[in-house]
PDB file of C-alpha atoms and ligand atoms in Angstrom:
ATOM      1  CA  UNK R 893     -11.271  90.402 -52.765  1.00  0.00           C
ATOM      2  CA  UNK R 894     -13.483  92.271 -50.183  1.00  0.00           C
ATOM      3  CA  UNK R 895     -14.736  95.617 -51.928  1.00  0.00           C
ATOM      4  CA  UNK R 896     -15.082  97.253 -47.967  1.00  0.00           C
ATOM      5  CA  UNK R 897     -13.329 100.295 -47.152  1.00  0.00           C
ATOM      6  CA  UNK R 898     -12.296 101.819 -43.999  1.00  0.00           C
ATOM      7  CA  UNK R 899     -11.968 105.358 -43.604  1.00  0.00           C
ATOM      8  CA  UNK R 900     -11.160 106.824 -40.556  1.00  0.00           C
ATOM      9  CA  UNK R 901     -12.732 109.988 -39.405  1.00  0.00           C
ATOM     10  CA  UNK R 902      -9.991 111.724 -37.105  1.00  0.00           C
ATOM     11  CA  UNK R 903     -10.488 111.819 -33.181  1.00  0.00           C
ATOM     12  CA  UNK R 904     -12.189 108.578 -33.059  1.00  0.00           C
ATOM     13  CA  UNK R 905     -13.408 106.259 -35.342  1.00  0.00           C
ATOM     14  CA  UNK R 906     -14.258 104.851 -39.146  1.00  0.00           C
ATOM     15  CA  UNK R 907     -16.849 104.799 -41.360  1.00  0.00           C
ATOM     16  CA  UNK R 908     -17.019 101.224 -43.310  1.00  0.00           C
ATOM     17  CA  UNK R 909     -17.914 101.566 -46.371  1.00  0.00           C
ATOM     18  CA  UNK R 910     -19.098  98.590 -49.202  1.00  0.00           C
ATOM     19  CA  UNK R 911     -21.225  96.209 -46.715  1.00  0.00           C
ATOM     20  CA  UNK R 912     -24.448  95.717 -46.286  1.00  0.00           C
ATOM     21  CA  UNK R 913     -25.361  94.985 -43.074  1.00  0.00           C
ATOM     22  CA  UNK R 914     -29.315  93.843 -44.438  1.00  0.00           C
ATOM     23  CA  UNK R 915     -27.083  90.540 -45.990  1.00  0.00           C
ATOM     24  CA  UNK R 916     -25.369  87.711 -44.433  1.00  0.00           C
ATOM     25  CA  UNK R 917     -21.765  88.904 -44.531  1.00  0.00           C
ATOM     26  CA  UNK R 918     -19.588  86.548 -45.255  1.00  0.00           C
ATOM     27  CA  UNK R 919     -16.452  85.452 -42.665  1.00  0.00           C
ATOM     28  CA  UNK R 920     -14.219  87.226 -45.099  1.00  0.00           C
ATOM     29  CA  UNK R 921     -16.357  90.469 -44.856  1.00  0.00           C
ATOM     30  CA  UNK R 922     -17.602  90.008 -41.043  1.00  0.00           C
ATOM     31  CA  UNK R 923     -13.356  89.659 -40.533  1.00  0.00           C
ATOM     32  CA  UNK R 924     -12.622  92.869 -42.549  1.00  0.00           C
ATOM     33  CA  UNK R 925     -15.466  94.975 -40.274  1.00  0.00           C
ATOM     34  CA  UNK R 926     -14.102  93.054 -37.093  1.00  0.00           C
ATOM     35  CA  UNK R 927     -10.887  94.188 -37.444  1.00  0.00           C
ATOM     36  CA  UNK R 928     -12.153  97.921 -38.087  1.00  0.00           C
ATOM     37  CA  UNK R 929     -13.861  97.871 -34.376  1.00  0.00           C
ATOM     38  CA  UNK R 930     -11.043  96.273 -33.150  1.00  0.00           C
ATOM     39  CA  UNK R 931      -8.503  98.943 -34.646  1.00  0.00           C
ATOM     40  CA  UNK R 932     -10.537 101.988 -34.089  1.00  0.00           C
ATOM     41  CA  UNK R 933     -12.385 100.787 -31.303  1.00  0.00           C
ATOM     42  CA  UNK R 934     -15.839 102.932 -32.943  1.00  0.00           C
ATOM     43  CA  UNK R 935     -17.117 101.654 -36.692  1.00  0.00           C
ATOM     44  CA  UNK R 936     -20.117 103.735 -38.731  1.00  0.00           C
ATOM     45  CA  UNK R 937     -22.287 102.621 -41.359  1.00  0.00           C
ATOM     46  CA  UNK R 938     -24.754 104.806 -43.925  1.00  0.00           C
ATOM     47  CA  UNK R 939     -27.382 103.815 -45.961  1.00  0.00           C
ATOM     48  CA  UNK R 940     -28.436 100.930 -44.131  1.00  0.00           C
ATOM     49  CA  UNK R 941     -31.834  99.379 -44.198  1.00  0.00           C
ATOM     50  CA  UNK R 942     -31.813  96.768 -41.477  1.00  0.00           C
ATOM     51  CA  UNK R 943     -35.085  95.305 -39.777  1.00  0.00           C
ATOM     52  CA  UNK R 944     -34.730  95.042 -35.933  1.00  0.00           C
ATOM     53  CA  UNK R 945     -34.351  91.061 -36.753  1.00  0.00           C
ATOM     54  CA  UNK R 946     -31.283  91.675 -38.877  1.00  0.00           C
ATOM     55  CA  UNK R 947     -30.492  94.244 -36.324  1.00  0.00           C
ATOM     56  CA  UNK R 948     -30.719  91.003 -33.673  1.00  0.00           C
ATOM     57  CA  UNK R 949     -28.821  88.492 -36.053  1.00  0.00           C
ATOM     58  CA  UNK R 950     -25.919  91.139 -36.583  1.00  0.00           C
ATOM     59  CA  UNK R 951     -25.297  91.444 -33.322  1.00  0.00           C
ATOM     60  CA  UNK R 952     -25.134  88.096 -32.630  1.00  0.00           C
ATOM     61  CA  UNK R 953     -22.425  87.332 -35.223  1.00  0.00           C
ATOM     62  CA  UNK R 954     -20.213  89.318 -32.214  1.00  0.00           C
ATOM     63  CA  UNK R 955     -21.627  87.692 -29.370  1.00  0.00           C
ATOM     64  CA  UNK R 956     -24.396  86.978 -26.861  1.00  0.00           C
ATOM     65  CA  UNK R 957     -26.819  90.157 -26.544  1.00  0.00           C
ATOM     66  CA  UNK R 958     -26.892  91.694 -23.025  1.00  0.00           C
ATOM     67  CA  UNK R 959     -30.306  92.813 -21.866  1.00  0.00           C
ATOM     68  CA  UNK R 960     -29.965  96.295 -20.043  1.00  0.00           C
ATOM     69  CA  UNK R 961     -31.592  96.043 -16.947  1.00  0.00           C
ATOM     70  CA  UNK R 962     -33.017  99.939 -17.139  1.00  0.00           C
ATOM     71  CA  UNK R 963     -34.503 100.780 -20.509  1.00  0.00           C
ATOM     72  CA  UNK R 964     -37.654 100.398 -21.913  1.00  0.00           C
ATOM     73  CA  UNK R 965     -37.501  97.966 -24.719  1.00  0.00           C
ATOM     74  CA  UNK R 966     -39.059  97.999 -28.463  1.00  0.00           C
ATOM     75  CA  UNK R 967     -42.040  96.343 -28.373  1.00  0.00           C
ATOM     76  CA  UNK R 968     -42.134  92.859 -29.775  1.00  0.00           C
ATOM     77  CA  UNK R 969     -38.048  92.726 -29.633  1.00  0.00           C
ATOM     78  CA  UNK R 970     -37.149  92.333 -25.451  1.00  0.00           C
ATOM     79  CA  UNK R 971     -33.727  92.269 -26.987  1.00  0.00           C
ATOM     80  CA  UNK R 972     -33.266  96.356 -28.012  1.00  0.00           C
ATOM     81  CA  UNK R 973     -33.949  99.046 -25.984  1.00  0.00           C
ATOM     82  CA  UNK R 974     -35.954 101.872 -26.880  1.00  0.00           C
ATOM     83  CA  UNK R 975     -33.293 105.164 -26.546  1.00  0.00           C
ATOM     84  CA  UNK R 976     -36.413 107.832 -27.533  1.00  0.00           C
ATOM     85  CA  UNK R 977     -37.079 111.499 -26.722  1.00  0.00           C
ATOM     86  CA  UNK R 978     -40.542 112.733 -28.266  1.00  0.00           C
ATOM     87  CA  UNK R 979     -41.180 116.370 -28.674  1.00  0.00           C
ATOM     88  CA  UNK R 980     -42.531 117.622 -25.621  1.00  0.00           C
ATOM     89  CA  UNK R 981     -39.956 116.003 -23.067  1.00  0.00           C
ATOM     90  CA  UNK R 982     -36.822 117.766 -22.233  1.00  0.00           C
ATOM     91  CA  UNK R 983     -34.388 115.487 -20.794  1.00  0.00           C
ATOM     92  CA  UNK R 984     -32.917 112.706 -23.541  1.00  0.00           C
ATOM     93  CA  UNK R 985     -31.348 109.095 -22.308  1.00  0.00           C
ATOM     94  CA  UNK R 986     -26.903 109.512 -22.791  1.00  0.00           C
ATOM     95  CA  UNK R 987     -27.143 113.018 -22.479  1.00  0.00           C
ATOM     96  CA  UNK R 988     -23.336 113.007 -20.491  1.00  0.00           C
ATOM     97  CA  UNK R 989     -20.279 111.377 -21.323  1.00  0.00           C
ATOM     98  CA  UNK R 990     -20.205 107.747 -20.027  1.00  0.00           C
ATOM     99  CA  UNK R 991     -19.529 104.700 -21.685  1.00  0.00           C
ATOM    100  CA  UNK R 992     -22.335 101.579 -21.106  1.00  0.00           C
ATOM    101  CA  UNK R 993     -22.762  99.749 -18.649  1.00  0.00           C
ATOM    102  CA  UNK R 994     -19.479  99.992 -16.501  1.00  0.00           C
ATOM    103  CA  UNK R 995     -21.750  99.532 -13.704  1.00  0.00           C
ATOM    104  CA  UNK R 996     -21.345  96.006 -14.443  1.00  0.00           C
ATOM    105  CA  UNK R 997     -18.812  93.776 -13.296  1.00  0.00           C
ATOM    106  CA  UNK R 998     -18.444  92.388 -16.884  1.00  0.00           C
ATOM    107  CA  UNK R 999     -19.163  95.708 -18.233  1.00  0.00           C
ATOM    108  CA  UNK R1000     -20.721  95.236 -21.849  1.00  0.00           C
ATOM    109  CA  UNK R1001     -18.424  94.826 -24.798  1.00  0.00           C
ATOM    110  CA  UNK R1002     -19.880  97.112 -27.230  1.00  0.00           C
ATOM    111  CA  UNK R1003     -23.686  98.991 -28.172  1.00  0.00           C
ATOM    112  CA  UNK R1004     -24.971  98.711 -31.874  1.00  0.00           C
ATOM    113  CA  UNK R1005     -27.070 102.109 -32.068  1.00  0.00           C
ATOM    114  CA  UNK R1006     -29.601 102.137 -35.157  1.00  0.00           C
ATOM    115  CA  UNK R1007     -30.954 105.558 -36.085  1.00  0.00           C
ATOM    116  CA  UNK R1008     -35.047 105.184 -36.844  1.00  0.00           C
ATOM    117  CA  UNK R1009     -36.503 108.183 -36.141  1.00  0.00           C
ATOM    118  CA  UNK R1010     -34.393 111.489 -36.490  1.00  0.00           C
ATOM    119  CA  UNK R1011     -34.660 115.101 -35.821  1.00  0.00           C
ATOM    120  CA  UNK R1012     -34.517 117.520 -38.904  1.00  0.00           C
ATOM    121  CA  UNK R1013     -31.639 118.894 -36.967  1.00  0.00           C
ATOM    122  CA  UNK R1014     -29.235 118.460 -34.059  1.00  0.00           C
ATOM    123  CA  UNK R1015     -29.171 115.187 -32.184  1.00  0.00           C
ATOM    124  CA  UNK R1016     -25.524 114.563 -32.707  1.00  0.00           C
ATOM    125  CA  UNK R1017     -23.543 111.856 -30.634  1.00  0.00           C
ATOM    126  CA  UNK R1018     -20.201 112.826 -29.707  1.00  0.00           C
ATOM    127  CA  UNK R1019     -17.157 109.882 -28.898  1.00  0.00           C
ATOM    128  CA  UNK R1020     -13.752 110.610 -27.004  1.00  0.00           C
ATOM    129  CA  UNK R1021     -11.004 107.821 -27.176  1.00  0.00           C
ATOM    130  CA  UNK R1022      -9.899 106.604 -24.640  1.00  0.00           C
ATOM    131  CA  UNK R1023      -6.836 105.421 -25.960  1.00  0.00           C
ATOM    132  CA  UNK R1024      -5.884 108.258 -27.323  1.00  0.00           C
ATOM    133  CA  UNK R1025      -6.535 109.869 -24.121  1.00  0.00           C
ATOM    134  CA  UNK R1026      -4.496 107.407 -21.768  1.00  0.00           C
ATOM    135  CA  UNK R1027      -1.634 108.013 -23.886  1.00  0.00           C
ATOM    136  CA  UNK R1028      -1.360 111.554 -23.907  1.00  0.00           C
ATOM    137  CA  UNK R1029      -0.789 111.530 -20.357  1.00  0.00           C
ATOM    138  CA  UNK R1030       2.555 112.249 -18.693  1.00  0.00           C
ATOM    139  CA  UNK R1031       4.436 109.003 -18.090  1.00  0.00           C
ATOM    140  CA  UNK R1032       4.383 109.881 -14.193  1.00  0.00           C
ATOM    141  CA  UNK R1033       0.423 110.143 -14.593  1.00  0.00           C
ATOM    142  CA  UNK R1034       0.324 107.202 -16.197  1.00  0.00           C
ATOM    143  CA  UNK R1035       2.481 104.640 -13.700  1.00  0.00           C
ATOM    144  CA  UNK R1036       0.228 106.261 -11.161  1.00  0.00           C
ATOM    145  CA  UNK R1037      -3.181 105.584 -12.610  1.00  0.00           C
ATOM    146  CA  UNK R1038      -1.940 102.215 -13.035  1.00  0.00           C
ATOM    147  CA  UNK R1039      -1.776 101.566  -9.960  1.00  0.00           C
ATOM    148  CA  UNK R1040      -5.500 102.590  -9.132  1.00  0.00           C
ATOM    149  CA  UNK R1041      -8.683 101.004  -9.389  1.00  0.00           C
ATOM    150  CA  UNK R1042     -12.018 103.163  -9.217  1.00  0.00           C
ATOM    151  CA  UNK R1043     -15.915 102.414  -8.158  1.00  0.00           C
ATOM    152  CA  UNK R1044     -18.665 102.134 -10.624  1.00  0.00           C
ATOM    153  CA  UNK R1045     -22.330 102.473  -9.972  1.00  0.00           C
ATOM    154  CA  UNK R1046     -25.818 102.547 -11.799  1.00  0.00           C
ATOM    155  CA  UNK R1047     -27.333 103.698  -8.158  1.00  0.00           C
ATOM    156  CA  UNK R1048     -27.054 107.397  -8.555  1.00  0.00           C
ATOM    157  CA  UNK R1049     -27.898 107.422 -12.102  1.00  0.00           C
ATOM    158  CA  UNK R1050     -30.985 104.259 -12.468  1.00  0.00           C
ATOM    159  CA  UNK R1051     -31.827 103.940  -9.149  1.00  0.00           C
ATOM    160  CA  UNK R1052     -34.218 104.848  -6.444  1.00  0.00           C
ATOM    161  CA  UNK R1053     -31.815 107.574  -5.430  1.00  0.00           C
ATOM    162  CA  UNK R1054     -31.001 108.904  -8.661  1.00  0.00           C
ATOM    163  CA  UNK R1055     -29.896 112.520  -9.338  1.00  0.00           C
ATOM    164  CA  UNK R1056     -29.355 112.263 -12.921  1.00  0.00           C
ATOM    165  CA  UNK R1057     -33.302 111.782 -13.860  1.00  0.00           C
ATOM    166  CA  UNK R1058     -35.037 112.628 -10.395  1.00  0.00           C
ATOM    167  CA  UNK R1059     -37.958 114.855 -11.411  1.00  0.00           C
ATOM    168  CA  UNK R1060     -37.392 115.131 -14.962  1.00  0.00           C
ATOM    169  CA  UNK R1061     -39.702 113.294 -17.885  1.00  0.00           C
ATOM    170  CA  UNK R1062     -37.190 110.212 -18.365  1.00  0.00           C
ATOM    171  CA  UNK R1063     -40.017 107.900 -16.084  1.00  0.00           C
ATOM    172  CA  UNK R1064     -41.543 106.351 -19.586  1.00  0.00           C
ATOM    173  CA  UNK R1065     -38.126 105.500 -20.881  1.00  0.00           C
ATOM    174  CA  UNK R1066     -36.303 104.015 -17.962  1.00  0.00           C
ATOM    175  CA  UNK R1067     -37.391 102.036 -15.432  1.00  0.00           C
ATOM    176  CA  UNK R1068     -36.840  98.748 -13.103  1.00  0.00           C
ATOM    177  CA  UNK R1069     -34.630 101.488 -10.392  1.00  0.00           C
ATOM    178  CA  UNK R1070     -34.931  98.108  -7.876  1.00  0.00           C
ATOM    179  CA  UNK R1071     -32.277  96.839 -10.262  1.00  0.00           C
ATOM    180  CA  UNK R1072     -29.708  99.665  -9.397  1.00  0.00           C
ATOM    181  CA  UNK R1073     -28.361  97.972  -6.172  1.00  0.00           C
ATOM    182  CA  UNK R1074     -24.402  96.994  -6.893  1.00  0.00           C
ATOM    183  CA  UNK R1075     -21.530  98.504  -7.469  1.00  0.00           C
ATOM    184  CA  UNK R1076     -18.664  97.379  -9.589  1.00  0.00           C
ATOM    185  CA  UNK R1077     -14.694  97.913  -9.321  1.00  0.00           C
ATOM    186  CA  UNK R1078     -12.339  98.010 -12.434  1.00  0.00           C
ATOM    187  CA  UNK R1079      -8.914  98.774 -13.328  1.00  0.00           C
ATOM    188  CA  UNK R1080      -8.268 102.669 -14.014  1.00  0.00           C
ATOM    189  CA  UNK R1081      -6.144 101.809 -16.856  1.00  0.00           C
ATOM    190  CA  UNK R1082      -7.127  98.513 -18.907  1.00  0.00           C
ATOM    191  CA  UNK R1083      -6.048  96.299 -21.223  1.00  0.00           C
ATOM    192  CA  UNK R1084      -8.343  96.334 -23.794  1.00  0.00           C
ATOM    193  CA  UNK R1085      -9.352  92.752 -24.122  1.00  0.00           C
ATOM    194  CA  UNK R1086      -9.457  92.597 -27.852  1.00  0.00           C
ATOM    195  CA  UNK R1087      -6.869  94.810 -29.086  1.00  0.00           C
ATOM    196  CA  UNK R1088      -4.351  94.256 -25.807  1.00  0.00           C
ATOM    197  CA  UNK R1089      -3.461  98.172 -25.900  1.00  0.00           C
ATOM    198  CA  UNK R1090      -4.401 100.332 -22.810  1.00  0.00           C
ATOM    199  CA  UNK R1091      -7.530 102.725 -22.526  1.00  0.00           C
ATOM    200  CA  UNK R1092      -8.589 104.861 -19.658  1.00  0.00           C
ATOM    201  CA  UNK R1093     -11.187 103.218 -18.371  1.00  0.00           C
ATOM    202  CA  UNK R1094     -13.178 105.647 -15.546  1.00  0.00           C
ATOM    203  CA  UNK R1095     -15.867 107.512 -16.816  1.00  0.00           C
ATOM    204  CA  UNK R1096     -18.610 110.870 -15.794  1.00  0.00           C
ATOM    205  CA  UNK R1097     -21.324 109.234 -15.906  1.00  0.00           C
ATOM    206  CA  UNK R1098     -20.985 105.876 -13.372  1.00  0.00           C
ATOM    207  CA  UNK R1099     -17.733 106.309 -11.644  1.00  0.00           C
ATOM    208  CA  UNK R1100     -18.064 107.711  -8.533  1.00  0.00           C
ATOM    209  CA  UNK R1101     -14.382 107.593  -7.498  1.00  0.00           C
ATOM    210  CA  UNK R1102     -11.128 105.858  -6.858  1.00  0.00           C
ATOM    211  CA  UNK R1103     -11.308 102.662  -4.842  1.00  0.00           C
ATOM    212  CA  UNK R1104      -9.707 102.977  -0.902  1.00  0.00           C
ATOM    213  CA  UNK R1105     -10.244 106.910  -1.740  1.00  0.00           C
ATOM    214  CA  UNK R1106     -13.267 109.424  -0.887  1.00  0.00           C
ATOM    215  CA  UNK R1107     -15.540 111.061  -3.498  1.00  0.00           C
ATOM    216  CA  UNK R1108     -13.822 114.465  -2.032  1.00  0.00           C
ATOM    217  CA  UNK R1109     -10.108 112.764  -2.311  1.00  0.00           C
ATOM    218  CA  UNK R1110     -10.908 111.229  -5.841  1.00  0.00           C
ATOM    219  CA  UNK R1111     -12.942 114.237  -7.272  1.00  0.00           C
ATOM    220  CA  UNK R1112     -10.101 116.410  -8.600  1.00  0.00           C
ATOM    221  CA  UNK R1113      -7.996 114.283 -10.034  1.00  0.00           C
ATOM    222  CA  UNK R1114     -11.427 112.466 -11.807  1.00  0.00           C
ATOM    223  CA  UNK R1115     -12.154 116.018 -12.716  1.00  0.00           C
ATOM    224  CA  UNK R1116      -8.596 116.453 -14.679  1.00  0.00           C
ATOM    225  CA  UNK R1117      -9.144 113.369 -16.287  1.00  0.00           C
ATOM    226  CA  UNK R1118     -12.556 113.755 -17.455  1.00  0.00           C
ATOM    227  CA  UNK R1119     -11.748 117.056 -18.932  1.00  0.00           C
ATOM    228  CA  UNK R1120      -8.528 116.060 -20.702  1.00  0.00           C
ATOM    229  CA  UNK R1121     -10.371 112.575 -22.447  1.00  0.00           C
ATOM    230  CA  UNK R1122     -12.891 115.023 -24.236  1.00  0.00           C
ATOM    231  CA  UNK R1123     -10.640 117.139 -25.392  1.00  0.00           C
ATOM    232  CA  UNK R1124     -11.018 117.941 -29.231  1.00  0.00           C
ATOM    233  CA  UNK R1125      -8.301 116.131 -30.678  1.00  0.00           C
ATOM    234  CA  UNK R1126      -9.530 112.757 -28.985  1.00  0.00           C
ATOM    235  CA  UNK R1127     -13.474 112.951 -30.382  1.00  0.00           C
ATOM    236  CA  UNK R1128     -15.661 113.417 -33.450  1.00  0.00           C
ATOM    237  CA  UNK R1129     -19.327 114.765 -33.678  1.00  0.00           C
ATOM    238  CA  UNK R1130     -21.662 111.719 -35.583  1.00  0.00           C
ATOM    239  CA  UNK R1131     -23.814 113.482 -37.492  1.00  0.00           C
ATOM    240  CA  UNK R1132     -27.155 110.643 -37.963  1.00  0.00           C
ATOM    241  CA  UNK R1133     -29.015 110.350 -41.155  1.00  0.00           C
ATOM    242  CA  UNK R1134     -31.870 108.257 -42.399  1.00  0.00           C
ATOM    243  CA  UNK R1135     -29.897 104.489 -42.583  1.00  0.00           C
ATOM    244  CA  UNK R1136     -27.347 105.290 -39.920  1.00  0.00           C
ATOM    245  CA  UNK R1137     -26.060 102.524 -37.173  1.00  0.00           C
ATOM    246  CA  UNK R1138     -22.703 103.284 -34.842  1.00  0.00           C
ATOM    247  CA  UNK R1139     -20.474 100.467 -33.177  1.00  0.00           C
ATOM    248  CA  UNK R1140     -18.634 101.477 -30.750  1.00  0.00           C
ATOM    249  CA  UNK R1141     -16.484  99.659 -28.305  1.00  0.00           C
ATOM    250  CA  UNK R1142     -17.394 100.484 -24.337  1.00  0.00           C
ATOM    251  CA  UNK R1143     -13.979  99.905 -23.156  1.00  0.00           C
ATOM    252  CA  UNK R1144     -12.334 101.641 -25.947  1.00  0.00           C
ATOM    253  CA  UNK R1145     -14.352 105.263 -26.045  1.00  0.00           C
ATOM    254  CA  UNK R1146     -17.160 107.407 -24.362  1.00  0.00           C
ATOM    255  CA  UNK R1147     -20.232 109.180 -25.534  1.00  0.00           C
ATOM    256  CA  UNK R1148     -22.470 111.351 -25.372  1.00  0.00           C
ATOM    257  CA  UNK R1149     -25.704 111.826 -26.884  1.00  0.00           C
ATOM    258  CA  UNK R1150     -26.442 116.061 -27.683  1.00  0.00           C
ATOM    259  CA  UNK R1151     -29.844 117.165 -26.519  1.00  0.00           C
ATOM    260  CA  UNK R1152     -30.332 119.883 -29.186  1.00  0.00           C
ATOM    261  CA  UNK R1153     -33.468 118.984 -30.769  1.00  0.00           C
ATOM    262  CA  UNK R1154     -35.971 120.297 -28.581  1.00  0.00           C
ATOM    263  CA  UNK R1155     -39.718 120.035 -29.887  1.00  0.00           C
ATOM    264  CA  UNK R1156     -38.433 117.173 -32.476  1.00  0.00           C
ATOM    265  CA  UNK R1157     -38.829 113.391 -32.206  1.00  0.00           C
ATOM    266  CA  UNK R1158     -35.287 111.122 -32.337  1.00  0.00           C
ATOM    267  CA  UNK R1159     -36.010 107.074 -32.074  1.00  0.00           C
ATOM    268  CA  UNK R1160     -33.130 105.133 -31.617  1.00  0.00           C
ATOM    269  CA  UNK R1161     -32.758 101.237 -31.509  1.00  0.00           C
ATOM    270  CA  UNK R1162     -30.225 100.204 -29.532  1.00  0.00           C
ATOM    271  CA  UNK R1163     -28.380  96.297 -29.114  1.00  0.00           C
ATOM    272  CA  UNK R1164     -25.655  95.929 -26.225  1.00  0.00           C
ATOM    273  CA  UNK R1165     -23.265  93.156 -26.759  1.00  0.00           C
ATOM    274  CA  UNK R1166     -21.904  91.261 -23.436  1.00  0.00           C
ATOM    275  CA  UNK R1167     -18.270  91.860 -22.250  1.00  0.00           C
ATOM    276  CA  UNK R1168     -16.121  90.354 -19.531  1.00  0.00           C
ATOM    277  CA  UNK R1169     -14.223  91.342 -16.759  1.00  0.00           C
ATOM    278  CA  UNK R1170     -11.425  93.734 -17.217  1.00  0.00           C
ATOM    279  CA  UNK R1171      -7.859  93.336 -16.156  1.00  0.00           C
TER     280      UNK R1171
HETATM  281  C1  SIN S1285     -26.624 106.100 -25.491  1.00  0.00           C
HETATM  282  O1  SIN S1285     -26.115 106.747 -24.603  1.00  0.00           O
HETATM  283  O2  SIN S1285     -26.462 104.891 -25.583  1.00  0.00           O
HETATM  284  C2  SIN S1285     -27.459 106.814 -26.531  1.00  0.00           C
HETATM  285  C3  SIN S1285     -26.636 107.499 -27.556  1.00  0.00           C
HETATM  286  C4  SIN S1285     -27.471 108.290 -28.518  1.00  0.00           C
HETATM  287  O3  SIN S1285     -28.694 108.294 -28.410  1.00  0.00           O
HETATM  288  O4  SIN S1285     -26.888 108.900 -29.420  1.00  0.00           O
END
C-alpha cells in the first residue's frame, strides 16, 4: 500500500506528502502523484533534496523536457533554466500572472520549479485555477467564450520589442529576443487534455486578444476575465522553504511569482515539460 498522502490546500492545489522525489518512485507511487497533478492540476513537495540530475530524470518520468527558448540556463544542465534575481536587481522573471509558454502552439504541459536559493522573506508564488474560474462564470458567459479563440505571443514580452523588460536589469537572465517572432492561437475555453474538464485558457501575460477582434475590442472583456480568475477563492500563496519543488499544470492554472524580496537573493531551478496542441 502506497504510504503518499494528498492534501489539498484550498484555491488551488495539494501538497503530496510520503515520496521522495531523490528515489526512483515506483509505477505504483509515480501513479498515485500522477493522479494528484491530474486532479488538482498544481502538486507541492517539502523536504526534498534532489540534484539537478534527479531533477532531469523526474521530469522525464512525465515526458520529453522542453527547452525554453528565452532563459538563461544552469550551467552544465542546458536542460533547466536559471529563474534568479540577485540582490541589487529590481525586476524578477514571472513577476505577472501568465501561465508558460502559451506562446507556443503546443504550449508546454507543465513547469517543475525547484527552490535553491531563497530569500529570508517574501518571494511567494501565487496560482489561480483556471477551472475553478471557467466554471464560476454565468452559463451565457460561458457558451460565448466557447465560441472564441484568442492570440498568444512571446513578442511583446521576449522580444526585440518588448515592454515587459525594456530597460530594466532582466538582460543577464533572458535572452535569444530573435526567437520571439510567432504568434500562436488557442481555444478560449479548453479541454484539458489530461483530465477532459474545461479551463479558461487566455492569460495577462501572452494573450494579446481575441482572434478576428482588436486589442481595443478584446481588452475589456480580457480585463473582466483576468480579474475574476485571480480572485481569492480560486488561488493560494506558496510559501518556499529550503527543499521545496511546485508542479503545476500550464493549462490547468496561472502564476505569478511576488517580487517582495528586494536586496535578497532567490535561485530557482526550473524544468518545463512539453505539451500539445489544445482543442
Ligand atoms: C515562473 O514564472 O516560472 C517563475 C515562478 C517563480 O519564480 O516563483
Amino acid at each position: 500500500m502506497s504510504a503518499i498522502e494528498v492534501k489539498p490546500c484550498g484555491g488551488v492545489g495539494a501538497e503530496v506528502l510520503g515520496v521522495d522525489l531523490a528515489a526512483d518512485l515506483t509505477n505504483s507511487e509515480f501513479a498515485t502523484v500522477r493522479d494528484a497533478f491530474v486532479e488538482h492540476g498544481l502538486i507541492f513537495f517539502r523536504d526534498q533534496n534532489i540534484s539537478p540530475e534527479q531533477h532531469i530524470a523526474f521530469a522525464k518520468r512525465w515526458g520529453d523536457i522542453n527547452v525554453n527558448r528565452f532563459f538563461k540556463p544552469v550551467d552544465g544542465y542546458p536542460q533547466i533554466a536559471e529563474v534568479r534575481k540577485e540582490p541589487d536587481q529590481t525586476v524578477n522573471i514571472g513577476g505577472g500572472w501568465h501561465t508558460d509558454h502559451s506562446y507556443d502552439v503546443e504550449p508546454a504541459m507543465g513547469s517543475i520549479l525547484v527552490a535553491r536559493e531563497l530569500p529570508a522573506t517574501g518571494g511567494d508564488t501565487m496560482f489561480a485555477n483556471m477551472y475553478a474560474a471557467y466554471e464560476a462564470l454565468s452559463d451565457g458567459l460561458k457558451e460565448t467564450l466557447l465560441g472564441l479563440k484568442a492570440v498568444h505571443s512571446s513578442r511583446h514580452v521576449f522580444g526585440d520589442e518588448s515592454q515587459a523588460y525594456r530597460g530594466t536589469d532582466i538582460g543577464d537572465r533572458l535572452g535569444n529576443s530573435k526567437a520571439a517572432t510567432q504568434d500562436s492561437v488557442h481555444p478560449v475555453v479548453i479541454t484539458h487534455p489530461l483530465s477532459g474538464k474545461k479551463a479558461l485558457y487566455v492569460n495577462m501575460g501572452f494573450t494579446l486578444r481575441f482572434d478576428g477582434w482588436t486589442a481595443e475590442e478584446s481588452k475589456p472583456l480580457m480585463d473582466y476575465l483576468y480579474t475574476h480568475a485571480c480572485q481569492p477563492q480560486f488561488t493560494t500563496t506558496f510559501k518556499w522553504k529550503n527543499g521545496s519543488i511546485a508542479f503545476w499544470d500550464n493549462r490547468a492554472t496561472w502564476h505569478y511569482a511576488i517580487n517582495d524580496y528586494q536586496g535578497q537573493r532567490r535561485l530557482m531551478h526550473r524544468i518545463t515539460l512539453e505539451g500539445c496542441a489544445l482543442h
